[in-house]
PDB file of C-alpha atoms in Angstrom:
ATOM      1  CA  MET G 165     199.226 -46.626 132.343  1.00 85.00           C
ATOM      2  CA  GLY G 166     202.878 -45.803 131.932  1.00 74.00           C
ATOM      3  CA  GLY G 167     204.151 -44.416 135.204  1.00 64.00           C
ATOM      4  CA  GLY G 168     207.309 -43.027 136.676  1.00 64.00           C
ATOM      5  CA  ASP G 169     210.087 -44.727 138.569  1.00 66.00           C
ATOM      6  CA  LEU G 170     208.508 -44.311 142.000  1.00 72.00           C
ATOM      7  CA  SER G 171     204.800 -45.003 141.529  1.00 82.00           C
ATOM      8  CA  SER G 172     202.282 -46.865 139.391  1.00 88.00           C
ATOM      9  CA  LEU G 173     199.261 -45.470 137.531  1.00 92.00           C
ATOM     10  CA  VAL G 174     195.941 -47.023 136.548  1.00 94.00           C
ATOM     11  CA  GLY G 175     193.436 -45.355 134.233  1.00 95.00           C
ATOM     12  CA  ILE G 176     189.769 -45.695 135.172  1.00 96.00           C
ATOM     13  CA  VAL G 177     186.396 -44.393 133.952  1.00 96.00           C
ATOM     14  CA  LEU G 178     183.962 -43.093 136.564  1.00 94.00           C
ATOM     15  CA  ALA G 179     180.237 -43.871 136.505  1.00 95.00           C
ATOM     16  CA  ASP G 180     179.507 -40.405 135.091  1.00 94.00           C
ATOM     17  CA  GLY G 181     181.913 -40.983 132.198  1.00 93.00           C
ATOM     18  CA  ARG G 182     184.828 -38.889 133.435  1.00 93.00           C
ATOM     19  CA  GLU G 183     188.279 -40.366 132.997  1.00 95.00           C
ATOM     20  CA  ALA G 184     190.527 -40.492 136.029  1.00 97.00           C
ATOM     21  CA  VAL G 185     193.960 -41.682 137.080  1.00 96.00           C
ATOM     22  CA  VAL G 186     194.661 -43.697 140.213  1.00 96.00           C
ATOM     23  CA  LYS G 187     198.165 -43.303 141.569  1.00 94.00           C
ATOM     24  CA  ASP G 188     199.922 -44.887 144.514  1.00 90.00           C
ATOM     25  CA  GLY G 189     203.041 -43.337 146.021  1.00 82.00           C
ATOM     26  CA  PRO G 190     204.815 -42.442 149.214  1.00 82.00           C
ATOM     27  CA  ASP G 191     202.026 -40.158 150.527  1.00 92.00           C
ATOM     28  CA  PRO G 192     198.886 -39.755 148.406  1.00 95.00           C
ATOM     29  CA  LEU G 193     197.238 -37.409 150.919  1.00 97.00           C
ATOM     30  CA  ALA G 194     200.242 -35.079 150.829  1.00 96.00           C
ATOM     31  CA  GLU G 195     200.312 -35.114 147.030  1.00 96.00           C
ATOM     32  CA  ALA G 196     196.597 -34.339 146.928  1.00 98.00           C
ATOM     33  CA  ALA G 197     197.159 -31.270 149.113  1.00 98.00           C
ATOM     34  CA  MET G 198     199.968 -30.130 146.816  1.00 98.00           C
ATOM     35  CA  LEU G 199     197.865 -30.484 143.666  1.00 98.00           C
ATOM     36  CA  ARG G 200     195.100 -28.475 145.313  1.00 98.00           C
ATOM     37  CA  ALA G 201     197.611 -25.759 146.238  1.00 98.00           C
ATOM     38  CA  ILE G 202     198.860 -25.578 142.640  1.00 98.00           C
ATOM     39  CA  ARG G 203     195.305 -25.279 141.307  1.00 98.00           C
ATOM     40  CA  ALA G 204     194.479 -22.627 143.912  1.00 98.00           C
ATOM     41  CA  SER G 205     197.388 -20.536 142.600  1.00 98.00           C
ATOM     42  CA  GLY G 206     195.803 -20.479 139.157  1.00 98.00           C
ATOM     43  CA  ALA G 207     198.419 -22.765 137.620  1.00 98.00           C
ATOM     44  CA  PRO G 208     197.115 -25.872 135.821  1.00 98.00           C
ATOM     45  CA  ALA G 209     197.044 -29.196 137.666  1.00 98.00           C
ATOM     46  CA  PRO G 210     194.697 -32.180 137.740  1.00 97.00           C
ATOM     47  CA  ALA G 211     191.651 -31.890 139.994  1.00 97.00           C
ATOM     48  CA  VAL G 212     191.703 -34.270 142.957  1.00 98.00           C
ATOM     49  CA  PHE G 213     188.647 -36.550 143.084  1.00 97.00           C
ATOM     50  CA  ALA G 214     189.639 -38.575 146.153  1.00 96.00           C
ATOM     51  CA  ALA G 215     192.658 -39.526 148.249  1.00 97.00           C
ATOM     52  CA  ASP G 216     193.503 -41.731 151.178  1.00 96.00           C
ATOM     53  CA  ALA G 217     196.655 -43.257 152.630  1.00 94.00           C
ATOM     54  CA  ARG G 218     196.893 -45.793 149.790  1.00 94.00           C
ATOM     55  CA  ALA G 219     195.978 -43.967 146.588  1.00 96.00           C
ATOM     56  CA  LEU G 220     195.226 -40.680 144.880  1.00 97.00           C
ATOM     57  CA  VAL G 221     192.411 -40.400 142.315  1.00 97.00           C
ATOM     58  CA  MET G 222     192.738 -37.399 140.022  1.00 97.00           C
ATOM     59  CA  GLU G 223     191.427 -35.964 136.804  1.00 96.00           C
ATOM     60  CA  ARG G 224     192.926 -37.322 133.608  1.00 96.00           C
ATOM     61  CA  LEU G 225     194.112 -34.305 131.643  1.00 95.00           C
ATOM     62  CA  PRO G 226     194.566 -34.107 127.874  1.00 91.00           C
ATOM     63  CA  ALA G 227     198.234 -34.592 127.017  1.00 89.00           C
ATOM     64  CA  GLN G 228     198.754 -35.141 123.327  1.00 85.00           C
ATOM     65  CA  GLY G 229     202.160 -33.509 123.517  1.00 78.00           C
ATOM     66  CA  ALA G 230     203.374 -30.570 121.479  1.00 73.00           C
ATOM     67  CA  ARG G 231     206.128 -28.147 120.802  1.00 74.00           C
ATOM     68  CA  GLY G 232     205.832 -24.409 121.145  1.00 80.00           C
ATOM     69  CA  ALA G 233     204.284 -24.407 124.615  1.00 92.00           C
ATOM     70  CA  ASP G 234     207.226 -22.626 126.269  1.00 94.00           C
ATOM     71  CA  ALA G 235     205.397 -19.308 126.541  1.00 96.00           C
ATOM     72  CA  ASP G 236     202.371 -20.941 128.155  1.00 96.00           C
ATOM     73  CA  LEU G 237     204.684 -22.775 130.558  1.00 97.00           C
ATOM     74  CA  GLY G 238     206.277 -19.462 131.482  1.00 97.00           C
ATOM     75  CA  ARG G 239     202.862 -18.008 132.277  1.00 98.00           C
ATOM     76  CA  ALA G 240     201.841 -21.104 134.255  1.00 98.00           C
ATOM     77  CA  VAL G 241     204.988 -21.105 136.392  1.00 98.00           C
ATOM     78  CA  ALA G 242     204.671 -17.360 136.970  1.00 98.00           C
ATOM     79  CA  ARG G 243     201.142 -17.896 138.317  1.00 98.00           C
ATOM     80  CA  LEU G 244     202.406 -20.686 140.565  1.00 98.00           C
ATOM     81  CA  HIS G 245     205.228 -18.567 141.947  1.00 98.00           C
ATOM     82  CA  ALA G 246     202.933 -15.586 142.527  1.00 98.00           C
ATOM     83  CA  ALA G 247     201.351 -17.568 145.387  1.00 98.00           C
ATOM     84  CA  THR G 248     203.309 -16.579 148.485  1.00 97.00           C
ATOM     85  CA  GLY G 249     203.653 -18.214 151.892  1.00 97.00           C
ATOM     86  CA  ALA G 250     204.559 -16.652 155.219  1.00 97.00           C
ATOM     87  CA  ARG G 251     207.723 -18.760 155.691  1.00 98.00           C
ATOM     88  CA  TYR G 252     209.956 -21.254 153.912  1.00 98.00           C
ATOM     89  CA  GLY G 253     209.017 -24.912 153.921  1.00 98.00           C
ATOM     90  CA  TRP G 254     205.815 -26.942 154.042  1.00 98.00           C
ATOM     91  CA  ASP G 255     203.489 -28.217 156.735  1.00 96.00           C
ATOM     92  CA  ARG G 256     204.520 -31.863 156.363  1.00 95.00           C
ATOM     93  CA  ASP G 257     207.437 -33.923 155.171  1.00 96.00           C
ATOM     94  CA  TYR G 258     207.381 -35.818 151.883  1.00 95.00           C
ATOM     95  CA  ALA G 259     209.594 -38.278 150.009  1.00 93.00           C
ATOM     96  CA  PHE G 260     210.902 -39.328 146.634  1.00 92.00           C
ATOM     97  CA  GLY G 261     210.516 -43.059 147.182  1.00 88.00           C
ATOM     98  CA  PRO G 262     213.051 -43.978 149.888  1.00 91.00           C
ATOM     99  CA  VAL G 263     214.623 -40.484 149.918  1.00 94.00           C
ATOM    100  CA  ALA G 264     212.980 -38.419 152.650  1.00 94.00           C
ATOM    101  CA  ILE G 265     212.210 -34.737 152.056  1.00 96.00           C
ATOM    102  CA  ARG G 266     212.321 -32.949 155.406  1.00 95.00           C
ATOM    103  CA  ASN G 267     210.363 -29.718 155.414  1.00 97.00           C
ATOM    104  CA  GLY G 268     209.035 -27.943 158.480  1.00 95.00           C
ATOM    105  CA  TRP G 269     209.204 -24.149 158.630  1.00 97.00           C
ATOM    106  CA  SER G 270     212.030 -21.621 158.628  1.00 97.00           C
ATOM    107  CA  THR G 271     212.354 -17.845 158.441  1.00 97.00           C
ATOM    108  CA  ASN G 272     215.829 -18.026 156.858  1.00 97.00           C
ATOM    109  CA  TRP G 273     216.013 -19.339 153.305  1.00 98.00           C
ATOM    110  CA  ALA G 274     219.758 -19.995 153.147  1.00 98.00           C
ATOM    111  CA  ALA G 275     219.597 -21.960 156.392  1.00 97.00           C
ATOM    112  CA  PHE G 276     216.587 -23.951 155.177  1.00 98.00           C
ATOM    113  CA  PHE G 277     218.221 -24.908 151.886  1.00 98.00           C
ATOM    114  CA  ALA G 278     221.561 -25.717 153.519  1.00 98.00           C
ATOM    115  CA  GLU G 279     220.077 -27.973 156.181  1.00 98.00           C
ATOM    116  CA  ARG G 280     217.055 -29.580 154.509  1.00 98.00           C
ATOM    117  CA  ARG G 281     218.142 -29.783 150.882  1.00 98.00           C
ATOM    118  CA  LEU G 282     221.925 -30.302 151.021  1.00 98.00           C
ATOM    119  CA  ALA G 283     223.214 -31.353 154.465  1.00 97.00           C
ATOM    120  CA  CYS G 284     220.422 -33.929 154.765  1.00 97.00           C
ATOM    121  CA  HIS G 285     222.278 -36.043 152.174  1.00 97.00           C
ATOM    122  CA  LEU G 286     225.633 -36.111 153.977  1.00 98.00           C
ATOM    123  CA  PRO G 287     225.142 -39.460 155.807  1.00 97.00           C
ATOM    124  CA  HIS G 288     224.390 -41.120 152.460  1.00 97.00           C
ATOM    125  CA  LEU G 289     227.379 -39.836 150.477  1.00 97.00           C
ATOM    126  CA  GLU G 290     230.907 -41.150 149.986  1.00 96.00           C
ATOM    127  CA  PRO G 291     233.241 -39.153 152.326  1.00 97.00           C
ATOM    128  CA  SER G 292     235.062 -37.065 149.717  1.00 96.00           C
ATOM    129  CA  LEU G 293     231.776 -36.042 148.099  1.00 97.00           C
ATOM    130  CA  ALA G 294     230.191 -35.391 151.484  1.00 98.00           C
ATOM    131  CA  ARG G 295     232.982 -32.986 152.423  1.00 98.00           C
ATOM    132  CA  ARG G 296     232.382 -30.897 149.307  1.00 98.00           C
ATOM    133  CA  VAL G 297     228.623 -30.767 149.877  1.00 98.00           C
ATOM    134  CA  GLU G 298     229.155 -29.913 153.546  1.00 98.00           C
ATOM    135  CA  ALA G 299     231.520 -27.061 152.658  1.00 98.00           C
ATOM    136  CA  LEU G 300     229.039 -25.635 150.155  1.00 98.00           C
ATOM    137  CA  ALA G 301     226.174 -25.885 152.643  1.00 98.00           C
ATOM    138  CA  ALA G 302     228.235 -23.993 155.214  1.00 98.00           C
ATOM    139  CA  ALA G 303     228.906 -21.219 152.679  1.00 97.00           C
ATOM    140  CA  LEU G 304     225.272 -20.677 151.659  1.00 98.00           C
ATOM    141  CA  PRO G 305     224.596 -17.712 153.985  1.00 96.00           C
ATOM    142  CA  GLY G 306     226.948 -15.741 151.742  1.00 95.00           C
ATOM    143  CA  ARG G 307     225.728 -17.299 148.502  1.00 97.00           C
ATOM    144  CA  LEU G 308     221.924 -17.278 148.750  1.00 97.00           C
ATOM    145  CA  PRO G 309     219.538 -14.480 149.716  1.00 94.00           C
ATOM    146  CA  ALA G 310     218.384 -14.849 153.304  1.00 89.00           C
ATOM    147  CA  ASN G 311     214.832 -13.661 152.693  1.00 95.00           C
ATOM    148  CA  PRO G 312     213.572 -13.992 149.115  1.00 98.00           C
ATOM    149  CA  ARG G 313     209.808 -14.014 148.651  1.00 98.00           C
ATOM    150  CA  PRO G 314     208.523 -17.461 149.770  1.00 98.00           C
ATOM    151  CA  ALA G 315     207.005 -18.516 146.442  1.00 98.00           C
ATOM    152  CA  LEU G 316     204.940 -21.662 146.064  1.00 98.00           C
ATOM    153  CA  LEU G 317     207.298 -24.150 144.402  1.00 98.00           C
ATOM    154  CA  HIS G 318     206.408 -27.224 142.395  1.00 98.00           C
ATOM    155  CA  GLY G 319     209.547 -28.809 143.826  1.00 98.00           C
ATOM    156  CA  ASP G 320     210.251 -31.295 141.016  1.00 97.00           C
ATOM    157  CA  LEU G 321     209.725 -29.191 137.923  1.00 97.00           C
ATOM    158  CA  TRP G 322     211.234 -30.903 134.897  1.00 94.00           C
ATOM    159  CA  GLY G 323     209.820 -31.647 131.465  1.00 91.00           C
ATOM    160  CA  GLY G 324     208.455 -35.047 132.451  1.00 91.00           C
ATOM    161  CA  ASN G 325     206.182 -33.426 135.037  1.00 94.00           C
ATOM    162  CA  VAL G 326     204.670 -30.952 132.561  1.00 95.00           C
ATOM    163  CA  LEU G 327     201.685 -32.175 130.549  1.00 95.00           C
ATOM    164  CA  LEU G 328     201.367 -30.519 127.141  1.00 94.00           C
ATOM    165  CA  ASP G 329     198.336 -30.444 124.901  1.00 92.00           C
ATOM    166  CA  GLY G 330     198.851 -28.457 121.749  1.00 87.00           C
ATOM    167  CA  PRO G 331     200.440 -25.072 122.449  1.00 89.00           C
ATOM    168  CA  ARG G 332     199.360 -25.066 126.091  1.00 93.00           C
ATOM    169  CA  VAL G 333     200.274 -26.639 129.385  1.00 96.00           C
ATOM    170  CA  SER G 334     197.346 -28.765 130.551  1.00 96.00           C
ATOM    171  CA  GLY G 335     198.848 -29.629 133.927  1.00 97.00           C
ATOM    172  CA  LEU G 336     201.796 -29.679 136.295  1.00 98.00           C
ATOM    173  CA  ILE G 337     201.982 -33.104 137.917  1.00 96.00           C
ATOM    174  CA  ASP G 338     204.009 -35.119 140.458  1.00 94.00           C
ATOM    175  CA  PRO G 339     204.725 -32.157 142.739  1.00 97.00           C
ATOM    176  CA  ALA G 340     206.909 -31.983 145.836  1.00 97.00           C
ATOM    177  CA  CYS G 341     205.662 -28.573 146.907  1.00 98.00           C
ATOM    178  CA  TYR G 342     207.048 -26.181 149.476  1.00 98.00           C
ATOM    179  CA  HIS G 343     207.579 -22.430 149.777  1.00 98.00           C
ATOM    180  CA  GLY G 344     210.994 -21.105 148.831  1.00 98.00           C
ATOM    181  CA  HIS G 345     213.024 -19.077 146.354  1.00 98.00           C
ATOM    182  CA  ALA G 346     211.325 -19.208 142.942  1.00 98.00           C
ATOM    183  CA  GLU G 347     214.694 -19.826 141.299  1.00 98.00           C
ATOM    184  CA  VAL G 348     214.673 -23.407 142.636  1.00 98.00           C
ATOM    185  CA  ASP G 349     211.997 -24.412 140.118  1.00 98.00           C
ATOM    186  CA  LEU G 350     213.639 -22.424 137.327  1.00 98.00           C
ATOM    187  CA  ALA G 351     217.001 -24.106 137.934  1.00 98.00           C
ATOM    188  CA  MET G 352     215.398 -27.556 138.006  1.00 97.00           C
ATOM    189  CA  LEU G 353     213.574 -26.841 134.760  1.00 96.00           C
ATOM    190  CA  SER G 354     216.918 -26.400 132.994  1.00 95.00           C
ATOM    191  CA  LEU G 355     218.687 -29.410 134.555  1.00 95.00           C
ATOM    192  CA  PHE G 356     217.507 -32.093 132.109  1.00 92.00           C
ATOM    193  CA  GLY G 357     216.512 -29.809 129.244  1.00 88.00           C
ATOM    194  CA  GLN G 358     216.126 -26.142 128.480  1.00 88.00           C
ATOM    195  CA  PRO G 359     212.885 -24.301 127.668  1.00 91.00           C
ATOM    196  CA  GLY G 360     213.050 -21.851 124.793  1.00 91.00           C
ATOM    197  CA  SER G 361     213.523 -18.115 125.144  1.00 93.00           C
ATOM    198  CA  SER G 362     209.763 -17.545 125.054  1.00 96.00           C
ATOM    199  CA  PHE G 363     209.555 -19.171 128.493  1.00 96.00           C
ATOM    200  CA  ARG G 364     211.656 -16.446 130.113  1.00 96.00           C
ATOM    201  CA  GLU G 365     209.878 -13.737 128.121  1.00 97.00           C
ATOM    202  CA  ALA G 366     206.529 -14.926 129.474  1.00 98.00           C
ATOM    203  CA  TYR G 367     207.755 -15.681 132.997  1.00 98.00           C
ATOM    204  CA  GLY G 368     209.687 -12.448 133.571  1.00 97.00           C
ATOM    205  CA  PRO G 369     213.307 -11.317 133.873  1.00 97.00           C
ATOM    206  CA  ALA G 370     215.940 -13.163 135.895  1.00 96.00           C
ATOM    207  CA  GLU G 371     217.022 -11.808 139.256  1.00 96.00           C
ATOM    208  CA  PRO G 372     220.591 -10.472 139.507  1.00 96.00           C
ATOM    209  CA  GLY G 373     222.981 -13.336 140.261  1.00 96.00           C
ATOM    210  CA  PHE G 374     220.616 -16.054 139.031  1.00 97.00           C
ATOM    211  CA  ALA G 375     223.249 -17.783 136.885  1.00 97.00           C
ATOM    212  CA  GLU G 376     225.598 -18.137 139.869  1.00 97.00           C
ATOM    213  CA  ARG G 377     222.856 -19.722 141.985  1.00 98.00           C
ATOM    214  CA  VAL G 378     221.667 -22.207 139.344  1.00 98.00           C
ATOM    215  CA  PRO G 379     224.247 -24.964 140.108  1.00 98.00           C
ATOM    216  CA  ILE G 380     223.527 -24.655 143.841  1.00 98.00           C
ATOM    217  CA  TYR G 381     219.830 -25.157 143.307  1.00 98.00           C
ATOM    218  CA  GLN G 382     220.381 -27.926 140.750  1.00 98.00           C
ATOM    219  CA  LEU G 383     222.516 -29.825 143.237  1.00 98.00           C
ATOM    220  CA  TRP G 384     219.467 -30.804 145.278  1.00 97.00           C
ATOM    221  CA  PRO G 385     217.766 -32.873 142.532  1.00 97.00           C
ATOM    222  CA  ALA G 386     221.152 -34.211 141.396  1.00 98.00           C
ATOM    223  CA  LEU G 387     221.827 -35.566 144.890  1.00 98.00           C
ATOM    224  CA  VAL G 388     218.357 -37.105 144.979  1.00 97.00           C
ATOM    225  CA  HIS G 389     219.041 -38.829 141.655  1.00 97.00           C
ATOM    226  CA  LEU G 390     222.395 -40.077 142.922  1.00 98.00           C
ATOM    227  CA  ARG G 391     220.740 -41.681 145.941  1.00 97.00           C
ATOM    228  CA  LEU G 392     217.813 -43.104 143.968  1.00 95.00           C
ATOM    229  CA  PHE G 393     219.550 -44.330 140.829  1.00 95.00           C
ATOM    230  CA  GLY G 394     223.189 -44.785 141.732  1.00 96.00           C
ATOM    231  CA  ALA G 395     226.680 -43.845 140.637  1.00 95.00           C
ATOM    232  CA  GLY G 396     225.683 -42.835 137.120  1.00 97.00           C
ATOM    233  CA  TYR G 397     224.709 -39.458 138.580  1.00 97.00           C
ATOM    234  CA  ARG G 398     227.938 -38.891 140.488  1.00 97.00           C
ATOM    235  CA  GLY G 399     229.490 -37.047 137.546  1.00 97.00           C
ATOM    236  CA  LEU G 400     226.541 -34.641 137.451  1.00 98.00           C
ATOM    237  CA  VAL G 401     226.875 -33.981 141.178  1.00 98.00           C
ATOM    238  CA  GLU G 402     230.607 -33.328 140.849  1.00 98.00           C
ATOM    239  CA  THR G 403     230.097 -31.034 137.847  1.00 98.00           C
ATOM    240  CA  LEU G 404     227.548 -28.966 139.754  1.00 98.00           C
ATOM    241  CA  LEU G 405     229.768 -28.790 142.835  1.00 98.00           C
ATOM    242  CA  THR G 406     232.616 -27.493 140.684  1.00 98.00           C
ATOM    243  CA  ALA G 407     230.306 -24.968 139.004  1.00 98.00           C
ATOM    244  CA  ALA G 408     229.190 -23.828 142.443  1.00 97.00           C
ATOM    245  CA  GLY G 409     232.811 -23.366 143.534  1.00 95.00           C
ATOM    246  CA  ALA G 410     232.866 -26.274 145.987  1.00 92.00           C
TER     247      ALA G 410
END
């Protein structure tokens, strides 16, 4: 099957006739736990049939594609974010290919995001870019809420990780889950595209100051893309730093 940049997919048929997808990746057991957490929240995700250190076997969901599913996506993401953790983070680390995602637990959101989503990239950045990211990370206690509700996040929520079947969302896939400020997923969802107004109507109103925080939260996936795919994403990183005042 067609896969992403960081894993391969094989379609199979089980003895009972069910269709399934076999996926390799950096940590199939961790991904299986994330998919189960998404399903437990009431948001759609493929059922996990089996997982070990080498591969994940999951339900093959209908995905004929469609337009007009923005309202259903808003409802799905709202259900996901309604699941709340006790702290910020996740119980194990993860990775996007060679880019490590350090998690652990924290009781301070601004400190968590500064250290484990921005400052973690500093050793891998060109010095002038690193200085700007470092300055922004240092300023986050005054820019981000210290204690927003620790919502369950998808962690890599963009259009390519949303399966659509008619006017509904059949599944959220390829997660990088942790607990954090719900706006992280919302900012990511508008980085490489923009859902229609019916998404926000179904999801719920924006928190005060959301627009000012969007470039900060979008910087995390932009830095990941810069490290994974190279200098073509430097302009995006610089644009977001400027928008964030760094």
